[in-house]
Coordinates of C-alpha atoms in Angstrom, one line a residue:
Chain B
M1 CA -19.0 12.4 53.0
S2 CA -19.5 14.2 50.1
R3 CA -21.7 13.2 47.1
G4 CA -19.7 15.3 45.1
Q5 CA -16.3 13.2 46.5
N6 CA -18.1 9.5 46.0
I7 CA -18.4 11.0 41.9
L8 CA -14.9 11.7 41.9
R9 CA -13.3 8.8 43.9
G10 CA -15.9 7.0 40.9
V11 CA -15.0 8.4 38.0
V12 CA -10.8 8.2 38.8
L13 CA -11.7 4.3 39.9
T14 CA -13.4 3.6 36.2
I15 CA -10.7 5.6 34.2
G16 CA -8.5 3.7 36.0
A17 CA -9.4 0.5 35.3
V18 CA -10.9 1.0 32.4
A19 CA -7.1 2.4 30.9
F20 CA -4.9 -1.6 33.6
L21 CA -8.3 -4.1 31.7
F22 CA -8.7 -2.7 27.8
P23 CA -5.0 -4.2 26.8
F24 CA -6.0 -7.5 28.3
Y25 CA -9.4 -6.6 25.7
Y26 CA -7.6 -5.2 22.9
M27 CA -5.6 -8.2 23.1
I28 CA -8.1 -11.0 22.8
V29 CA -9.9 -8.9 20.2
G30 CA -6.5 -8.4 18.4
S31 CA -6.2 -13.0 18.2
L32 CA -9.6 -13.5 17.0
Q33 CA -9.1 -11.3 14.2
K34 CA -8.6 -12.1 10.1
S35 CA -7.2 -9.1 9.2
P36 CA -5.7 -6.9 12.0
D37 CA -8.0 -3.8 12.5
T38 CA -6.2 -0.7 13.4
S39 CA -8.6 1.7 13.4
I40 CA -11.2 2.4 16.0
A41 CA -14.0 0.9 14.4
G42 CA -11.4 -2.6 15.2
A43 CA -12.0 -2.2 19.2
F44 CA -14.8 -4.1 18.6
P45 CA -15.6 -7.9 17.5
N46 CA -16.8 -8.0 14.6
P47 CA -18.5 -11.3 13.7
A48 CA -17.3 -11.4 10.3
N49 CA -13.9 -10.9 10.9
L50 CA -13.7 -13.3 14.3
T51 CA -11.8 -16.9 13.0
L52 CA -9.5 -19.2 15.1
E53 CA -6.9 -19.4 12.3
N54 CA -4.0 -17.0 13.8
Y55 CA -4.4 -19.2 17.0
A56 CA -3.3 -22.4 14.0
D57 CA -0.6 -20.2 12.7
I58 CA 1.1 -19.3 16.1
N59 CA 1.4 -22.9 16.8
S60 CA 2.7 -23.8 13.4
R61 CA 5.5 -21.3 14.2
V62 CA 6.4 -22.4 17.4
N63 CA 5.1 -25.2 19.1
L64 CA 2.9 -24.3 21.7
M65 CA 2.3 -27.9 23.3
Q66 CA 6.2 -28.3 23.9
T67 CA 6.8 -24.3 24.6
L68 CA 4.3 -24.7 27.4
L69 CA 5.3 -27.9 29.2
N70 CA 9.4 -26.4 29.7
S71 CA 7.4 -23.4 30.7
G72 CA 5.1 -25.4 33.2
I73 CA 8.6 -27.5 33.8
F74 CA 10.7 -24.7 34.7
T75 CA 8.3 -23.1 37.2
G76 CA 7.7 -26.5 38.5
G77 CA 10.7 -26.9 39.0
V78 CA 11.6 -23.3 40.9
I79 CA 8.1 -23.9 43.1
L80 CA 9.7 -27.1 44.7
G81 CA 12.9 -25.5 45.0
T82 CA 11.2 -22.5 47.0
L83 CA 8.8 -25.0 48.5
V84 CA 11.6 -27.0 50.4
F85 CA 14.2 -24.3 50.8
G86 CA 11.9 -22.2 52.2
V87 CA 9.3 -24.4 54.2
L88 CA 13.2 -25.8 55.8
V89 CA 14.9 -22.4 56.6
G90 CA 11.2 -20.9 57.5
Y91 CA 10.4 -23.7 60.4
A92 CA 14.9 -23.6 61.4
L93 CA 15.2 -19.5 61.9
A94 CA 11.4 -19.0 63.8
Q95 CA 12.3 -22.0 65.9
L96 CA 15.0 -23.5 66.6
Q97 CA 17.7 -22.2 68.8
W98 CA 21.3 -22.8 66.9
R99 CA 24.7 -21.7 66.1
G100 CA 24.8 -19.4 62.7
R101 CA 21.1 -18.8 62.6
G102 CA 21.7 -14.9 62.9
I103 CA 23.8 -15.2 60.1
T104 CA 21.8 -17.5 57.8
F105 CA 19.0 -14.5 58.3
A106 CA 20.9 -11.5 56.9
L107 CA 22.1 -13.7 54.5
V108 CA 18.6 -13.9 53.7
L109 CA 18.0 -11.0 53.7
L110 CA 21.1 -9.8 51.4
V111 CA 20.6 -12.1 48.5
Q112 CA 17.3 -9.8 48.4
V113 CA 19.1 -6.9 47.5
V114 CA 21.6 -7.9 45.1
P115 CA 20.1 -7.5 42.4
F116 CA 20.0 -9.6 39.2
Q117 CA 21.9 -8.2 36.6
L118 CA 24.6 -8.3 38.4
L119 CA 24.6 -12.1 38.4
M120 CA 23.5 -12.3 35.2
I121 CA 27.0 -12.6 33.4
P122 CA 28.8 -14.5 36.4
L123 CA 25.8 -17.5 36.2
Y124 CA 26.0 -17.4 32.8
V125 CA 29.6 -18.0 32.8
M126 CA 28.9 -20.6 35.5
I127 CA 25.9 -22.3 34.3
A128 CA 26.0 -22.3 29.9
R129 CA 29.6 -22.3 30.1
D130 CA 31.6 -24.0 32.9
Y131 CA 29.0 -26.8 33.7
G132 CA 27.5 -26.9 30.1
L133 CA 23.4 -26.3 31.2
A134 CA 23.3 -24.6 28.5
D135 CA 20.1 -26.0 26.9
N136 CA 18.6 -27.9 29.7
Y137 CA 16.3 -27.8 32.7
L138 CA 18.5 -27.5 35.2
G139 CA 20.4 -24.8 33.7
M140 CA 16.8 -22.6 33.6
I141 CA 15.8 -23.7 37.9
L142 CA 18.8 -23.5 39.6
P143 CA 19.3 -19.9 40.6
F144 CA 16.0 -19.6 40.8
A145 CA 15.9 -22.4 43.2
I146 CA 15.8 -19.9 45.8
N147 CA 13.5 -17.5 47.2
S148 CA 14.8 -15.3 49.7
T149 CA 10.4 -14.0 49.9
A150 CA 9.5 -17.6 50.9
V151 CA 11.6 -18.1 53.8
I152 CA 10.2 -14.7 54.9
I153 CA 7.4 -16.0 54.1
F154 CA 7.6 -18.8 56.0
R155 CA 9.0 -17.8 58.9
Q156 CA 6.4 -15.0 59.9
Y157 CA 3.8 -17.7 59.6
F158 CA 6.4 -20.5 62.0
L159 CA 6.8 -17.4 64.5
Q160 CA 3.4 -17.2 64.9
V161 CA 3.2 -21.2 66.1
P162 CA 3.9 -21.4 69.7
R163 CA 6.5 -23.0 71.2
E164 CA 5.3 -25.3 73.4
L165 CA 3.0 -26.7 70.5
F166 CA 7.1 -28.3 68.8
D167 CA 8.6 -29.0 72.8
A168 CA 5.0 -30.8 74.0
A169 CA 5.5 -33.2 70.2
R170 CA 9.6 -33.3 71.0
I171 CA 8.7 -34.7 74.5
D172 CA 6.2 -37.4 73.1
G173 CA 9.6 -38.6 71.5
A174 CA 8.9 -37.1 67.9
G175 CA 12.0 -36.1 65.7
E176 CA 12.4 -32.7 63.9
V177 CA 11.4 -34.4 60.7
V178 CA 8.2 -36.0 62.1
L179 CA 7.4 -32.5 63.7
L180 CA 8.5 -30.7 60.3
W181 CA 6.8 -33.1 58.4
R182 CA 3.4 -33.5 60.7
I183 CA 2.7 -30.8 63.1
A184 CA 4.0 -27.9 61.5
L185 CA 3.3 -28.8 57.8
P186 CA 0.4 -28.7 57.7
L187 CA 0.5 -25.3 60.2
V188 CA 1.6 -23.1 57.7
R189 CA -0.8 -24.7 54.6
P190 CA -2.5 -20.7 53.8
A191 CA 1.1 -19.8 53.4
L192 CA 1.8 -23.3 51.0
L193 CA -0.2 -21.5 48.7
T194 CA 0.5 -17.7 48.7
V195 CA 3.4 -18.9 48.2
V196 CA 3.1 -21.3 45.4
L197 CA 0.9 -18.2 43.8
L198 CA 3.4 -15.7 44.8
T199 CA 6.1 -17.6 42.9
F200 CA 4.4 -18.9 39.8
I201 CA 4.3 -16.2 38.1
G202 CA 8.1 -14.9 38.3
P203 CA 9.2 -18.3 36.4
W204 CA 6.1 -18.6 34.8
N205 CA 6.3 -15.5 33.0
E206 CA 10.9 -14.5 32.9
F207 CA 12.4 -14.1 30.1
L208 CA 16.0 -12.9 30.6
W209 CA 17.8 -16.1 32.1
P210 CA 15.6 -18.7 29.8
F211 CA 16.5 -16.4 27.1
L212 CA 20.1 -16.7 28.0
V213 CA 20.2 -20.2 28.4
T214 CA 18.4 -21.4 26.0
K215 CA 19.0 -21.7 22.4
Q216 CA 17.2 -25.2 20.7
A217 CA 14.0 -24.1 19.9
S218 CA 12.4 -27.0 21.8
M219 CA 13.7 -26.6 25.3
Q220 CA 12.3 -22.4 25.3
P221 CA 9.7 -21.8 27.7
L222 CA 6.8 -20.3 26.1
A223 CA 8.1 -17.0 27.3
V224 CA 11.4 -17.0 25.1
A225 CA 9.8 -19.3 22.2
L226 CA 6.6 -15.8 22.1
A227 CA 9.8 -12.8 21.6
N228 CA 11.9 -14.9 19.7
Y229 CA 8.7 -14.3 17.4
I230 CA 8.0 -10.9 17.9
S231 CA 11.4 -9.9 17.3
T232 CA 11.8 -11.3 13.6
V233 CA 8.4 -10.9 12.6
A234 CA 8.6 -8.7 10.4
A235 CA 7.8 -9.5 7.0
S236 CA 6.4 -14.0 7.5
A237 CA 3.1 -14.0 8.8
A238 CA 0.4 -13.4 7.3
N239 CA -1.0 -11.5 9.8
P240 CA 2.3 -11.0 12.3
F241 CA 0.2 -9.3 14.6
G242 CA -3.2 -11.8 14.9
A243 CA -0.4 -14.4 15.6
V244 CA 1.0 -12.3 17.8
L245 CA -1.5 -11.6 19.7
A246 CA -2.2 -15.2 21.0
G247 CA 0.8 -16.5 21.6
A248 CA 0.8 -13.3 24.5
C249 CA -3.0 -15.2 25.3
V250 CA -2.0 -18.3 25.6
L251 CA 0.7 -17.4 27.9
A252 CA -1.6 -14.8 29.7
G253 CA -3.9 -16.6 30.9
P254 CA -2.5 -19.6 33.6
A255 CA -0.9 -17.2 35.6
V256 CA -3.7 -14.1 34.8
I257 CA -6.5 -17.7 36.0
L258 CA -4.5 -18.8 38.5
F259 CA -4.9 -14.8 40.1
I260 CA -7.6 -14.3 39.0
L261 CA -9.4 -17.6 41.6
F262 CA -7.1 -17.3 43.6
Q263 CA -6.9 -13.5 44.4
R264 CA -8.4 -13.1 48.1
H265 CA -5.2 -15.0 48.9
F266 CA -2.0 -12.6 47.4
V267 CA -3.2 -10.2 50.5
S268 CA -1.2 -6.9 50.6
T269 CA 0.4 -7.9 53.9
D270 CA 2.1 -11.1 52.5
I271 CA 3.7 -9.4 49.9
G272 CA 4.8 -6.1 52.0
S273 CA 6.4 -8.6 54.3
G274 CA 8.0 -10.2 51.4
V275 CA 9.6 -7.1 50.7
K276 CA 10.2 -5.5 53.7
G277 CA 11.8 -8.9 55.2
Chain N
M1 CA 25.6 -25.5 68.0
G2 CA 23.4 -24.0 70.3
R3 CA 20.3 -26.1 72.2
N4 CA 19.3 -27.4 68.5
P5 CA 22.2 -28.5 65.5
I6 CA 19.7 -29.6 63.5
G7 CA 19.0 -26.2 61.8
L8 CA 21.8 -25.6 60.6
L9 CA 21.4 -29.7 59.6
L10 CA 17.7 -27.9 57.4
S11 CA 19.9 -24.9 56.3
A12 CA 22.5 -27.1 55.4
P13 CA 20.6 -27.5 50.9
Y14 CA 19.4 -23.9 51.2
L15 CA 22.7 -22.2 52.8
V16 CA 25.4 -24.4 49.8
F17 CA 22.7 -22.8 46.8
V18 CA 23.4 -19.3 48.5
I19 CA 26.5 -20.1 48.3
A20 CA 26.7 -21.4 44.4
V21 CA 24.3 -19.4 42.7
F22 CA 24.8 -15.8 44.9
A23 CA 28.1 -15.4 46.5
Y24 CA 30.2 -17.5 44.5
P25 CA 28.8 -15.4 41.4
L26 CA 29.0 -12.1 43.0
I27 CA 32.3 -13.0 43.9
F28 CA 32.6 -13.8 40.3
A29 CA 31.6 -11.5 38.8
V30 CA 33.4 -8.4 40.6
Y31 CA 36.8 -11.0 39.4
M32 CA 35.6 -10.4 35.9
A33 CA 35.2 -7.0 36.4
F34 CA 39.1 -6.2 37.3
H35 CA 40.4 -9.2 34.7
D36 CA 40.9 -9.2 31.4
Y37 CA 38.4 -12.5 31.2
F38 CA 36.9 -14.0 27.5
F39 CA 35.4 -17.3 27.2
A40 CA 38.1 -19.8 26.2
A41 CA 36.7 -23.8 25.6
P42 CA 36.0 -25.9 29.5
G43 CA 39.0 -26.6 30.9
A44 CA 41.2 -25.1 28.2
Q45 CA 44.2 -23.1 30.2
V46 CA 44.2 -19.5 29.7
D47 CA 46.3 -16.5 31.0
R48 CA 43.6 -13.7 32.2
P49 CA 45.7 -10.9 34.0
F50 CA 45.0 -8.5 36.7
V51 CA 44.0 -4.9 34.6
G52 CA 42.8 -3.2 37.2
L53 CA 40.5 -0.7 36.2
D54 CA 40.7 -0.7 32.6
N55 CA 37.8 -3.0 32.3
F56 CA 36.2 0.5 33.4
Q57 CA 38.0 2.8 31.8
E58 CA 36.8 1.7 28.3
V59 CA 33.0 1.4 29.7
L60 CA 32.9 4.4 30.9
S61 CA 34.4 6.2 28.0
D62 CA 31.7 4.3 25.4
P63 CA 29.2 6.8 24.6
A64 CA 27.1 4.3 24.0
V65 CA 26.8 3.4 28.0
I66 CA 26.7 6.7 28.4
R67 CA 24.1 6.2 26.1
S68 CA 21.9 3.4 28.3
F69 CA 22.9 5.0 31.9
G70 CA 21.0 8.6 30.0
N71 CA 18.3 6.5 29.2
V72 CA 17.8 4.9 32.8
G73 CA 17.7 9.0 34.0
I74 CA 15.3 9.8 31.5
F75 CA 12.8 6.5 32.6
L76 CA 13.4 7.0 36.5
L77 CA 12.5 10.7 36.3
I78 CA 9.4 9.7 34.2
N79 CA 8.2 6.3 35.9
V80 CA 9.0 6.5 39.9
P81 CA 7.2 9.8 40.2
L82 CA 3.9 8.6 38.2
T83 CA 4.1 5.8 40.7
V84 CA 4.0 7.4 43.8
V85 CA 1.8 9.7 42.5
L86 CA -0.7 7.5 40.5
S87 CA -0.3 3.9 43.0
L88 CA -1.0 6.6 46.2
V89 CA -4.1 8.8 44.2
L90 CA -5.9 5.5 43.7
A91 CA -5.7 2.9 46.5
T92 CA -6.2 5.9 48.5
A93 CA -9.3 6.0 46.2
L94 CA -9.8 2.1 46.2
N95 CA -9.2 2.0 50.0
K96 CA -13.0 4.0 50.4
A97 CA -14.5 2.8 47.7
V98 CA -18.0 0.5 48.4
R99 CA -18.2 -1.0 46.0
G100 CA -16.3 -2.9 43.4
R101 CA -13.7 -2.7 45.5
T102 CA -12.7 -6.9 44.2
F103 CA -12.8 -6.3 41.1
L104 CA -11.0 -3.2 41.1
R105 CA -8.3 -4.9 43.0
V106 CA -8.0 -7.2 40.1
A107 CA -8.4 -5.3 37.0
Y108 CA -5.2 -3.4 38.8
Y109 CA -3.2 -5.6 39.3
V110 CA -4.3 -8.3 36.2
P111 CA -1.2 -6.5 34.9
Y112 CA 1.4 -7.1 37.3
V113 CA 0.9 -10.6 37.0
T114 CA 1.4 -10.9 33.3
A115 CA 3.9 -11.7 31.1
S116 CA 5.8 -8.7 29.4
V117 CA 6.2 -10.8 27.0
A118 CA 2.5 -10.9 26.5
V119 CA 2.0 -7.8 27.0
V120 CA 4.1 -5.9 24.9
G121 CA 2.6 -7.8 21.9
V122 CA -0.1 -5.4 22.9
W123 CA 1.7 -2.1 23.2
L124 CA 3.4 -2.6 19.9
F125 CA 0.1 -3.6 18.4
L126 CA -1.1 -0.1 20.0
F127 CA 1.2 2.1 19.4
S128 CA 2.2 1.3 16.0
G129 CA 2.5 3.7 13.3
G130 CA -1.0 3.0 12.4
G131 CA -1.8 1.5 15.7
L132 CA -5.3 2.2 17.5
V133 CA -3.2 5.3 19.7
N134 CA -2.9 6.8 16.9
Q135 CA -5.7 6.7 15.4
V136 CA -7.7 8.5 18.4
L137 CA -4.8 11.5 18.2
G138 CA -5.0 11.7 14.4
P139 CA -3.0 14.4 13.6
L140 CA -1.7 15.2 16.7
A141 CA -0.3 11.8 16.7
P142 CA 4.0 12.4 16.7
D143 CA 5.7 11.5 13.4
P144 CA 7.7 9.0 14.1
S145 CA 5.5 7.2 16.0
W146 CA 6.0 6.4 19.1
L147 CA 8.8 3.1 19.5
I148 CA 10.8 4.6 16.8
S149 CA 10.9 7.5 17.9
P150 CA 14.1 9.2 19.2
T151 CA 12.8 11.1 21.8
W152 CA 9.3 9.0 22.1
A153 CA 11.0 5.3 23.4
M154 CA 12.1 6.0 25.6
P155 CA 8.8 7.7 27.7
T156 CA 7.1 5.1 26.1
I157 CA 9.1 2.5 27.6
A158 CA 8.5 4.1 30.8
L159 CA 4.5 4.6 30.6
F160 CA 4.7 0.7 29.8
V161 CA 6.7 0.2 32.6
T162 CA 4.4 2.5 35.2
W163 CA 1.7 0.5 34.0
K164 CA 2.3 -3.0 33.8
Q165 CA 4.2 -2.8 37.4
L166 CA 1.2 0.7 39.3
G167 CA -0.9 -2.5 40.4
F168 CA 1.6 -3.7 42.7
Y169 CA 2.2 -0.8 44.4
I170 CA -1.0 0.4 44.5
L171 CA -1.7 -3.1 46.8
L172 CA 1.7 -2.0 48.8
Y173 CA 0.3 1.3 49.2
L174 CA -2.9 -0.1 50.6
A175 CA -1.9 -2.3 53.0
A176 CA 0.2 1.0 54.6
L177 CA -3.3 2.9 54.7
Q178 CA -4.7 0.0 56.7
S179 CA -2.5 1.7 59.5
V180 CA -2.7 5.0 58.7
S181 CA -5.4 5.9 62.2
T182 CA -8.6 7.1 61.8
E183 CA -8.5 9.2 64.6
L184 CA -5.9 11.5 63.3
Y185 CA -8.5 11.9 60.2
E186 CA -11.2 12.6 63.1
A187 CA -8.5 14.8 64.2
A188 CA -8.5 16.6 61.3
S189 CA -12.1 16.5 60.9
T190 CA -12.4 18.2 63.9
D191 CA -10.6 20.8 62.7
G192 CA -12.5 21.7 59.6
A193 CA -10.1 20.4 57.2
G194 CA -11.0 19.3 54.0
A195 CA -10.7 16.6 51.7
I196 CA -7.8 17.5 49.6
R197 CA -6.1 18.9 53.1
K198 CA -6.1 15.2 55.4
F199 CA -4.9 13.5 52.1
F200 CA -1.6 16.3 52.0
S201 CA -1.6 16.5 56.5
V202 CA -2.7 12.8 57.7
T203 CA -2.3 10.0 54.3
I204 CA 0.8 11.2 53.2
P205 CA 3.1 11.3 56.9
G206 CA 0.8 8.5 57.2
V207 CA 2.6 6.7 54.9
R208 CA 5.8 7.8 54.4
P209 CA 7.1 4.1 55.0
A210 CA 5.8 2.6 52.2
T211 CA 6.6 5.8 50.2
V212 CA 9.8 4.8 50.8
L213 CA 9.5 1.6 49.7
V214 CA 7.7 1.9 45.7
L215 CA 10.8 4.6 45.9
L216 CA 13.2 1.6 46.3
L217 CA 11.1 -1.0 44.7
S218 CA 10.6 1.5 41.6
T219 CA 14.7 2.0 41.2
V220 CA 16.0 -1.3 41.5
T221 CA 13.2 -2.5 38.6
G222 CA 14.1 0.5 36.6
A223 CA 17.7 -0.7 37.2
N224 CA 16.9 -4.0 35.7
L225 CA 15.2 -2.8 32.0
F226 CA 16.1 -4.7 29.5
T227 CA 12.5 -7.3 28.3
E228 CA 10.8 -3.5 27.7
P229 CA 13.5 -1.7 25.7
Y230 CA 15.0 -5.5 24.1
L231 CA 11.1 -6.1 22.9
L232 CA 9.9 -2.9 22.5
T233 CA 11.5 -1.0 20.7
G234 CA 13.7 -4.0 18.8
G235 CA 16.7 -3.7 20.6
G236 CA 17.4 -0.5 21.4
G237 CA 16.0 2.3 19.7
P238 CA 16.5 4.6 17.2
N239 CA 21.1 5.0 17.8
G240 CA 20.6 3.7 20.9
A241 CA 17.8 6.0 22.2
S242 CA 16.3 2.9 24.9
T243 CA 19.2 1.4 25.2
S244 CA 19.7 -0.2 28.9
P245 CA 22.8 -1.0 30.8
V246 CA 21.2 -4.0 31.1
L247 CA 20.7 -4.8 27.9
L248 CA 24.8 -3.2 26.8
M249 CA 25.2 -5.9 29.2
Y250 CA 24.0 -8.3 27.1
Q251 CA 25.0 -7.6 24.5
K252 CA 28.8 -6.8 24.8
G253 CA 29.0 -9.7 27.7
I254 CA 27.2 -12.9 25.8
E255 CA 26.9 -11.5 22.1
Q256 CA 30.2 -9.6 21.6
G257 CA 31.9 -12.4 23.9
N258 CA 33.3 -9.2 26.8
P259 CA 32.0 -10.6 30.2
D260 CA 34.6 -8.5 31.5
T261 CA 33.6 -5.5 30.3
A262 CA 29.7 -6.2 30.8
S263 CA 30.6 -7.2 35.1
A264 CA 32.5 -3.5 35.5
I265 CA 28.5 -1.9 33.4
G266 CA 26.8 -4.1 36.3
I267 CA 28.8 -3.1 39.2
I268 CA 29.0 0.8 37.9
L269 CA 25.4 0.0 37.5
V270 CA 24.9 -1.9 41.0
I271 CA 27.1 1.4 42.3
G272 CA 24.8 4.3 40.6
V273 CA 21.6 2.4 42.6
L274 CA 22.7 2.4 46.3
I275 CA 23.5 6.4 45.6
I276 CA 20.4 6.9 44.6
A277 CA 18.8 4.6 47.0
F278 CA 20.4 6.3 50.2
I279 CA 20.0 9.7 48.7
Q280 CA 16.0 8.7 48.2
R281 CA 15.8 7.4 51.5
K282 CA 17.7 10.6 53.4
V283 CA 15.8 13.2 51.7
A284 CA 11.4 10.7 51.8
G285 CA 12.5 8.5 54.9
G286 CA 13.5 10.0 57.6
D287 CA 14.0 8.2 60.9
E288 CA 11.4 5.4 60.1
S289 CA 11.2 1.9 59.2

């Protein structure tokens, strides 16, 4: 391995990292500036121009506590649905022989390839108009409660568990539910964490669907409330960009922190197996 | 019922959901596209006649719709090659790097895990008329600025999405690089191949299945485009220069109350994606995976 190559690699990787991280750095700096400074000097924090007022400002326009709570309920509901259905179907597909198993697995794969935009209009008609679930947590959660990536990850994990283990428990008289709860679930604990982390960023960051089904400000997740603020920002606030960036920091924070804490669980092979099916 | 009918019982809740929020809406979308479907009060008995291909004819003769498909074309022409090249180059460099690997992996993946709405806020700030990018470019800055320029609005969006999604594709390539055998590299070295030659003769063929996947996923992401044109360019840009088909579906279907034409756009879009995916697979995929 030549020296030149190593240096070239270092340069490429460093330029890459700066390009990826700079907007986040700028998000934080911008959220703390009293008046927006878009000059090159503004990229460096000036102690005289720092303030937390933008956070108070965005909080006065977007109820941060309420919208964060809405984001949390939406995300929590999606994760719960994903885990429950994912474990049950993943276990059934990997360890049990039953009629309809092939079709079920084919459906799991099919769900993954049909794009959401085709379902968006009929789902809106059904959920918001026919079922009256607009401005309702259930209406937000329903379309995301099934997650084929999770089913596939759980199936992969359960496939690695030797069937004899379950057969032995069955001989000892354990029912399927006991089996699932006492033996299967503890075995896939690492998969549970992976799925929670992978699932978290979806609903937490989701914009389009909650934007369609929530019109009341008190029901909107933070992403929707912030987007509405951005699109109407023009004249109102004293330092609109500062407020937008403060809101952006609050929205980005939980996902980024979770990711950094658990980054080694975002294993590329899991993601790969998830999307490849 | 097979040896363990309980398997069906465990899968039943999932299957009910698949029918309710996937299969039924899918059929419903096709139904709407072929009927004169409009919103009515819940429970009201209204006649929604079959209209054949009328909705398709209407959207295909609408210049705004044609424009939006053209915009996706521009988007894909910029985003897809850039995504494949950058993610493969960065993944290759990262794969061999010893120091700071974890930090770099995190750095590249952070935009992907962050909400579009949040990073859109920074990009608006960076790419506005007097924003930092134009300050750095000085006299080279385009006028009108990036997001309000009919020429630059769509390329800026394509650049944004490339940056946002790249970490995910880098991770995919990193996984693929693990499976390229080191013997091939050693054999190439013995034959006197340099780093560049090895990259083209060993790495690129070795990660071909991943490339097919990256092509497919980035194309699907492009077809799904909504949040970025909606927020970055204030609902579609100057003269619809950055309107996407999904944005039009939202405007026509929900704002203007024509879910039938919106569904027709959706069906055309999905057929388009399937055709592009099929061509990509033929060209890049060979017989693998």
